């Protein structure tokens, strides 16, 4: 029984990892077409580094892993919308940047120690990105810039 459950969990994780890798591959193929948007590309690369950085499979909790394909799909949706409305993307980045900077400052003083509240904030930032850039993909929680500012203040 135990072995069978472990096998099912392993299969589900493998399925999720494959879905993440497919979305990431689609993203990597489309990025070269956006060289004129250097600031956006830098933001996306930082986001991907946080999501898919060193040992991402091992360090990503299962409940968050389930959402990673959607986060990557949201990046692709963002890029599709960028060409039609770069001003809207810039406006969204202007909302995200102060939160991103405060969060990164707080992470830097952790010196590698894990703070669960900062980790949760990082995942909420991913949900905010979906909400701002790819609203049609929906978020499982209510998220806004104001809510995240309040989270940081607490």
mmCIF file of C-alpha atoms in Angstrom:
data_model
loop_
_atom_site.group_PDB
_atom_site.id
_atom_site.type_symbol
_atom_site.label_atom_id
_atom_site.label_comp_id
_atom_site.label_asym_id
_atom_site.label_seq_id
_atom_site.Cartn_x
_atom_site.Cartn_y
_atom_site.Cartn_z
ATOM 1 C CA UNK A 1 0.000 0.000 0.000
ATOM 2 C CA UNK A 2 2.707 2.479 1.044
ATOM 3 C CA UNK A 3 4.793 1.730 -2.014
ATOM 4 C CA UNK A 4 1.804 2.199 -4.315
ATOM 5 C CA UNK A 5 1.000 5.614 -2.793
ATOM 6 C CA UNK A 6 4.643 6.673 -3.129
ATOM 7 C CA UNK A 7 4.588 5.565 -6.765
ATOM 8 C CA UNK A 8 1.437 7.622 -7.440
ATOM 9 C CA UNK A 9 2.979 10.696 -5.814
ATOM 10 C CA UNK A 10 6.149 10.272 -7.877
ATOM 11 C CA UNK A 11 4.092 9.967 -11.069
ATOM 12 C CA UNK A 12 2.141 13.127 -10.240
ATOM 13 C CA UNK A 13 5.329 15.092 -9.534
ATOM 14 C CA UNK A 14 6.842 13.814 -12.791
ATOM 15 C CA UNK A 15 3.689 14.909 -14.650
ATOM 16 C CA UNK A 16 3.883 18.394 -13.112
ATOM 17 C CA UNK A 17 7.600 18.732 -13.840
ATOM 18 C CA UNK A 18 6.947 17.750 -17.461
ATOM 19 C CA UNK A 19 4.164 20.362 -17.728
ATOM 20 C CA UNK A 20 6.473 23.022 -16.276
ATOM 21 C CA UNK A 21 9.250 22.099 -18.689
ATOM 22 C CA UNK A 22 6.885 22.247 -21.680
ATOM 23 C CA UNK A 23 5.703 25.750 -20.707
ATOM 24 C CA UNK A 24 9.276 26.847 -20.061
ATOM 25 C CA UNK A 25 10.351 25.537 -23.469
ATOM 26 C CA UNK A 26 7.546 27.475 -25.195
ATOM 27 C CA UNK A 27 8.633 30.578 -23.300
ATOM 28 C CA UNK A 28 12.315 30.169 -24.182
ATOM 29 C CA UNK A 29 11.436 29.835 -27.875
ATOM 30 C CA UNK A 30 9.441 33.079 -27.856
ATOM 31 C CA UNK A 31 11.825 35.286 -25.817
ATOM 32 C CA UNK A 32 14.241 36.164 -28.665
ATOM 33 C CA UNK A 33 11.385 37.936 -30.467
ATOM 34 C CA UNK A 34 11.163 40.528 -27.677
ATOM 35 C CA UNK A 35 14.707 41.944 -27.655
ATOM 36 C CA UNK A 36 13.320 45.464 -28.029
ATOM 37 C CA UNK A 37 11.731 45.098 -24.575
ATOM 38 C CA UNK A 38 14.898 44.638 -22.502
ATOM 39 C CA UNK A 39 13.323 45.655 -19.192
ATOM 40 C CA UNK A 40 10.485 43.157 -19.611
ATOM 41 C CA UNK A 41 12.928 40.403 -20.571
ATOM 42 C CA UNK A 42 15.021 41.109 -17.486
ATOM 43 C CA UNK A 43 11.915 40.926 -15.297
ATOM 44 C CA UNK A 44 10.875 37.627 -16.888
ATOM 45 C CA UNK A 45 14.368 36.161 -16.490
ATOM 46 C CA UNK A 46 14.371 37.089 -12.792
ATOM 47 C CA UNK A 47 10.940 35.536 -12.381
ATOM 48 C CA UNK A 48 12.058 32.325 -14.102
ATOM 49 C CA UNK A 49 15.199 32.215 -11.972
ATOM 50 C CA UNK A 50 13.102 32.368 -8.818
ATOM 51 C CA UNK A 51 10.654 29.753 -10.094
ATOM 52 C CA UNK A 52 13.110 27.410 -11.798
ATOM 53 C CA UNK A 53 16.423 28.171 -10.147
ATOM 54 C CA UNK A 54 18.776 25.751 -8.492
ATOM 55 C CA UNK A 55 17.074 22.567 -7.234
ATOM 56 C CA UNK A 56 13.590 23.897 -8.048
ATOM 57 C CA UNK A 57 11.957 20.471 -8.043
ATOM 58 C CA UNK A 58 13.270 19.661 -4.573
ATOM 59 C CA UNK A 59 12.573 23.053 -3.016
ATOM 60 C CA UNK A 60 9.127 23.697 -4.494
ATOM 61 C CA UNK A 61 6.308 22.453 -2.256
ATOM 62 C CA UNK A 62 3.837 20.214 -4.056
ATOM 63 C CA UNK A 63 0.941 22.625 -3.461
ATOM 64 C CA UNK A 64 2.954 25.344 -5.271
ATOM 65 C CA UNK A 65 4.275 23.020 -7.967
ATOM 66 C CA UNK A 66 0.688 22.518 -9.112
ATOM 67 C CA UNK A 67 0.501 26.204 -10.066
ATOM 68 C CA UNK A 68 3.854 26.534 -11.806
ATOM 69 C CA UNK A 69 2.596 25.652 -15.305
ATOM 70 C CA UNK A 70 0.029 28.455 -14.926
ATOM 71 C CA UNK A 71 2.718 30.928 -13.819
ATOM 72 C CA UNK A 72 4.785 30.126 -16.908
ATOM 73 C CA UNK A 73 1.716 30.227 -19.152
ATOM 74 C CA UNK A 74 0.986 33.677 -17.680
ATOM 75 C CA UNK A 75 4.427 34.842 -18.805
ATOM 76 C CA UNK A 76 3.627 33.694 -22.332
ATOM 77 C CA UNK A 77 0.279 35.510 -22.207
ATOM 78 C CA UNK A 78 2.095 38.608 -20.960
ATOM 79 C CA UNK A 79 4.422 38.499 -23.951
ATOM 80 C CA UNK A 80 1.506 38.105 -26.368
ATOM 81 C CA UNK A 81 -0.180 41.176 -24.860
ATOM 82 C CA UNK A 82 3.058 43.171 -24.738
ATOM 83 C CA UNK A 83 3.148 43.853 -28.463
ATOM 84 C CA UNK A 84 -0.414 45.157 -28.496
ATOM 85 C CA UNK A 85 -0.091 47.329 -25.395
ATOM 86 C CA UNK A 86 3.442 47.966 -24.076
ATOM 87 C CA UNK A 87 2.156 50.897 -21.996
ATOM 88 C CA UNK A 88 -0.125 48.556 -20.035
ATOM 89 C CA UNK A 89 2.804 46.215 -19.336
ATOM 90 C CA UNK A 90 4.891 49.171 -18.144
ATOM 91 C CA UNK A 91 2.059 50.246 -15.857
ATOM 92 C CA UNK A 92 1.848 46.747 -14.363
ATOM 93 C CA UNK A 93 5.622 46.658 -13.873
ATOM 94 C CA UNK A 94 5.462 50.017 -12.108
ATOM 95 C CA UNK A 95 3.013 48.467 -9.638
ATOM 96 C CA UNK A 96 5.109 45.318 -9.171
ATOM 97 C CA UNK A 97 8.578 46.857 -8.883
ATOM 98 C CA UNK A 98 8.288 48.449 -5.412
ATOM 99 C CA UNK A 99 6.922 45.190 -3.986
ATOM 100 C CA UNK A 100 9.610 43.194 -5.763
ATOM 101 C CA UNK A 101 12.376 45.458 -4.458
ATOM 102 C CA UNK A 102 11.154 45.380 -0.853
ATOM 103 C CA UNK A 103 10.807 41.616 -0.984
ATOM 104 C CA UNK A 104 14.294 41.160 -2.445
ATOM 105 C CA UNK A 105 15.786 43.476 0.197
ATOM 106 C CA UNK A 106 14.178 41.404 2.936
ATOM 107 C CA UNK A 107 15.381 38.183 1.338
ATOM 108 C CA UNK A 108 18.942 39.512 1.118
ATOM 109 C CA UNK A 109 19.152 40.103 4.872
ATOM 110 C CA UNK A 110 18.084 36.498 5.503
ATOM 111 C CA UNK A 111 21.548 35.239 4.444
ATOM 112 C CA UNK A 112 20.174 31.992 3.065
ATOM 113 C CA UNK A 113 17.853 31.265 5.992
ATOM 114 C CA UNK A 114 14.296 30.417 5.021
ATOM 115 C CA UNK A 115 11.519 32.652 6.303
ATOM 116 C CA UNK A 116 8.141 31.047 5.584
ATOM 117 C CA UNK A 117 6.422 34.449 5.427
ATOM 118 C CA UNK A 118 8.838 35.688 2.763
ATOM 119 C CA UNK A 119 8.390 32.432 0.830
ATOM 120 C CA UNK A 120 4.611 32.874 0.964
ATOM 121 C CA UNK A 121 5.026 36.451 -0.184
ATOM 122 C CA UNK A 122 7.076 35.244 -3.159
ATOM 123 C CA UNK A 123 4.308 32.867 -4.167
ATOM 124 C CA UNK A 124 1.712 35.619 -3.738
ATOM 125 C CA UNK A 125 3.837 37.766 -6.063
ATOM 126 C CA UNK A 126 3.470 35.022 -8.675
ATOM 127 C CA UNK A 127 -0.299 35.141 -8.233
ATOM 128 C CA UNK A 128 -0.223 38.931 -8.553
ATOM 129 C CA UNK A 129 1.685 38.554 -11.816
ATOM 130 C CA UNK A 130 -1.055 36.247 -13.122
ATOM 131 C CA UNK A 131 -3.684 38.740 -11.976
ATOM 132 C CA UNK A 132 -1.968 41.717 -13.632
ATOM 133 C CA UNK A 133 -0.608 40.183 -16.834
ATOM 134 C CA UNK A 134 -2.872 37.211 -17.578
ATOM 135 C CA UNK A 135 -6.108 37.724 -15.705
ATOM 136 C CA UNK A 136 -7.897 35.178 -17.889
ATOM 137 C CA UNK A 137 -5.825 32.397 -16.250
ATOM 138 C CA UNK A 138 -7.398 33.289 -12.893
ATOM 139 C CA UNK A 139 -5.881 33.049 -9.427
ATOM 140 C CA UNK A 140 -7.055 30.648 -6.704
ATOM 141 C CA UNK A 141 -6.770 33.426 -4.102
ATOM 142 C CA UNK A 142 -7.743 37.077 -4.050
ATOM 143 C CA UNK A 143 -4.595 39.081 -4.635
ATOM 144 C CA UNK A 144 -3.850 42.752 -5.211
ATOM 145 C CA UNK A 145 -1.025 45.238 -4.856
ATOM 146 C CA UNK A 146 -2.710 46.664 -1.736
ATOM 147 C CA UNK A 147 -2.990 43.217 -0.119
ATOM 148 C CA UNK A 148 0.678 42.527 -0.755
ATOM 149 C CA UNK A 149 1.683 45.950 0.573
ATOM 150 C CA UNK A 150 -0.265 45.115 3.735
ATOM 151 C CA UNK A 151 1.441 41.715 3.895
ATOM 152 C CA UNK A 152 4.842 43.420 3.749
ATOM 153 C CA UNK A 153 3.834 45.960 6.388
ATOM 154 C CA UNK A 154 2.882 43.149 8.788
#
